[in-house]
Short mmCIF file of C-alpha atoms in Angstrom, two decimals:
data_model
loop_
_atom_site.label_atom_id
_atom_site.label_comp_id
_atom_site.label_asym_id
_atom_site.label_seq_id
_atom_site.Cartn_x
_atom_site.Cartn_y
_atom_site.Cartn_z
CA UNK W 144 260.98 13.09 26.94
CA UNK W 145 262.47 9.72 27.82
CA UNK W 146 265.74 11.46 28.79
CA UNK W 147 263.86 13.77 31.20
CA UNK W 148 262.10 10.78 32.73
CA UNK W 149 265.45 9.06 33.51
CA UNK W 150 266.88 12.27 34.98
CA UNK W 151 263.90 12.58 37.32
CA UNK W 152 264.13 8.89 38.24
CA UNK W 153 267.87 9.17 38.80
CA UNK W 154 267.58 12.24 41.07
CA UNK W 155 264.76 10.62 43.06
CA UNK W 156 266.87 7.46 43.34
CA UNK W 157 269.79 9.33 44.98
CA UNK W 158 267.45 11.31 47.22
CA UNK W 159 265.73 8.12 48.35
CA UNK W 160 269.08 6.42 48.86
CA UNK W 161 270.27 9.29 51.06
CA UNK W 162 267.01 9.26 53.01
CA UNK W 163 267.20 5.50 53.60
CA UNK W 164 270.85 5.73 54.72
CA UNK W 165 269.95 8.58 57.10
CA UNK W 166 267.06 6.63 58.64
CA UNK W 167 269.21 3.50 59.03
CA UNK W 168 272.00 5.49 60.66
CA UNK W 169 269.62 7.10 63.18
CA UNK W 170 268.01 3.73 63.90
CA UNK W 171 271.35 2.06 64.55
CA UNK W 172 272.53 4.88 66.79
CA UNK W 173 269.44 4.67 68.95
CA UNK W 174 269.39 0.88 69.02
CA UNK W 175 269.97 -0.55 72.49
CA UNK W 176 272.60 -2.93 71.15
CA UNK W 177 275.05 -0.04 70.92
CA UNK W 178 274.20 1.50 74.27
CA UNK W 179 276.44 0.56 77.15
CA UNK W 180 274.43 0.13 80.29
CA UNK W 181 276.39 0.81 83.45
CA UNK W 182 277.05 -2.34 85.44
CA UNK W 183 275.39 -2.01 88.83
CA UNK W 184 276.86 -4.25 91.48
CA UNK W 185 274.68 -5.29 94.35
CA UNK W 186 275.69 -4.18 97.83
CA UNK W 187 276.98 -7.07 99.93
CA UNK W 188 276.06 -6.20 103.52
CA UNK W 189 278.46 -8.81 104.93
CA UNK W 190 281.53 -7.57 103.05
CA UNK W 191 283.96 -5.20 104.75
CA UNK W 192 284.45 -2.18 102.47
CA UNK W 193 287.42 0.17 102.39
CA UNK W 194 285.88 2.67 99.96
CA UNK W 195 282.29 3.83 100.44
CA UNK W 196 280.07 6.64 99.21
CA UNK W 197 279.41 7.97 102.70
CA UNK W 198 282.21 7.55 105.23
CA UNK W 199 281.47 6.43 108.78
CA UNK W 200 281.62 9.23 111.31
CA UNK W 201 282.49 9.47 114.97
CA UNK W 202 279.62 11.10 116.94
CA UNK W 203 280.30 14.82 116.82
CA UNK W 204 282.85 14.55 114.00
CA UNK W 205 286.64 14.43 113.83
CA UNK W 206 287.18 17.19 116.42
CA UNK W 207 285.10 15.26 118.96
CA UNK W 208 287.09 12.10 118.22
CA UNK W 209 290.45 13.83 118.74
CA UNK W 210 289.13 15.37 121.94
CA UNK W 211 288.04 11.90 123.13
CA UNK W 212 291.44 10.41 122.30
CA UNK W 213 293.24 13.23 124.09
CA UNK W 214 291.20 12.68 127.25
CA UNK W 215 291.24 8.88 127.12
CA UNK W 216 294.80 7.96 126.21
CA UNK W 217 297.33 7.95 129.03
CA UNK W 218 300.99 7.92 127.99
CA UNK W 219 302.39 4.60 129.29
CA UNK W 220 305.10 4.99 131.97
CA UNK W 221 307.39 2.50 130.21
CA UNK W 222 307.18 4.55 127.00
CA UNK W 223 307.96 7.77 128.91
CA UNK W 224 311.01 6.22 130.56
CA UNK W 225 312.29 4.76 127.26
CA UNK W 226 311.57 8.00 125.34
CA UNK W 227 309.32 6.13 122.90
CA UNK W 228 307.31 8.34 120.56
CA UNK W 229 305.60 7.90 117.20
CA UNK W 230 302.33 6.78 115.65
CA UNK W 231 300.33 3.67 116.39
CA UNK W 232 298.07 2.66 113.50
CA UNK W 233 294.94 0.92 114.78
CA UNK W 234 292.65 -0.82 112.30
CA UNK W 235 289.04 -1.65 113.12
CA UNK W 236 285.70 -2.34 111.45
CA UNK W 237 282.70 -0.09 111.94
CA UNK W 238 279.72 -2.41 111.77
CA UNK W 239 276.33 -1.67 110.18
CA UNK W 240 274.94 -0.68 113.58
CA UNK W 241 277.91 1.64 114.30
CA UNK W 242 279.65 -0.64 116.80
CA UNK W 243 283.37 -1.36 116.55
CA UNK W 244 284.90 -4.81 115.96
CA UNK W 245 288.09 -6.51 114.72
CA UNK W 246 290.44 -4.10 116.48
CA UNK W 247 294.12 -4.69 115.74
CA UNK W 248 297.38 -2.78 115.54
CA UNK W 249 298.70 -2.49 111.99
CA UNK W 250 301.91 -0.77 113.01
CA UNK W 251 302.89 -0.10 116.57
CA UNK W 252 305.69 1.45 118.56
CA UNK W 253 305.61 -0.82 121.63
CA UNK W 254 306.23 0.04 125.29
CA UNK W 255 302.52 -0.08 126.08
CA UNK W 256 301.46 2.46 123.43
CA UNK W 257 299.90 -0.20 121.19
CA UNK W 258 297.75 -1.51 124.04
CA UNK W 259 296.72 2.03 125.00
CA UNK W 260 295.59 2.68 121.41
CA UNK W 261 293.55 -0.54 121.33
CA UNK W 262 291.93 0.30 124.69
CA UNK W 263 290.94 3.78 123.49
CA UNK W 264 289.34 2.43 120.29
CA UNK W 265 287.59 -0.40 122.16
CA UNK W 266 285.90 2.11 124.50
CA UNK W 267 284.70 4.47 121.73
CA UNK W 268 280.97 5.09 121.43
CA UNK W 269 279.09 3.79 118.38
CA UNK W 270 279.77 5.62 115.13
CA UNK W 271 277.39 6.63 112.35
CA UNK W 272 277.94 3.74 109.91
CA UNK W 273 279.18 4.09 106.34
CA UNK W 274 276.83 3.77 103.37
CA UNK W 275 276.78 2.62 99.79
CA UNK W 276 273.65 3.48 97.75
CA UNK W 277 271.82 4.42 100.97
CA UNK W 278 272.50 1.02 102.57
CA UNK W 279 274.61 0.77 105.70
CA UNK W 280 277.70 -1.37 105.23
CA UNK W 281 280.68 -2.59 107.24
CA UNK W 282 283.71 -0.33 106.78
CA UNK W 283 287.36 -0.86 107.69
CA UNK W 284 288.91 2.20 109.27
CA UNK W 285 292.55 2.92 110.12
CA UNK W 286 293.20 5.43 112.88
CA UNK W 287 296.68 6.86 113.41
CA UNK W 288 297.25 7.72 117.09
CA UNK W 289 300.20 9.99 117.75
CA UNK W 290 302.29 9.53 120.90
CA UNK W 291 304.68 12.40 121.59
CA UNK W 292 306.53 13.55 124.68
CA UNK W 293 306.32 17.21 125.60
#
């Protein structure tokens, strides 16, 4: 009789031990200490971003922008005479209201082509601004303008 009592106690002991370990394991797994919360950075509206969730867009899209550039840019006479061709990379910032600022040539080809690229960008209409988490932000944009003789 005493032997049967210890067997029952012993089997209940291991069952209880397993149950307690199971409950502790589940509790620890669901504990917020072990959860990694994603770090959410605030959006700085004064910062100039290079990577955004929603890119700025020229009114009418890329095709409209290339059409505008084709109509606006006049091949400089000095570049024609010297046979200068290549790409002018113009950098600028699209502001939160869509206007353009901080226009500069990153890499030019000279002979008046750089100035022509700056003039074309300066006269562009306002863009649709870029966004991060549904907030408009300032975005740096680099536009390659191709000059080629035909």
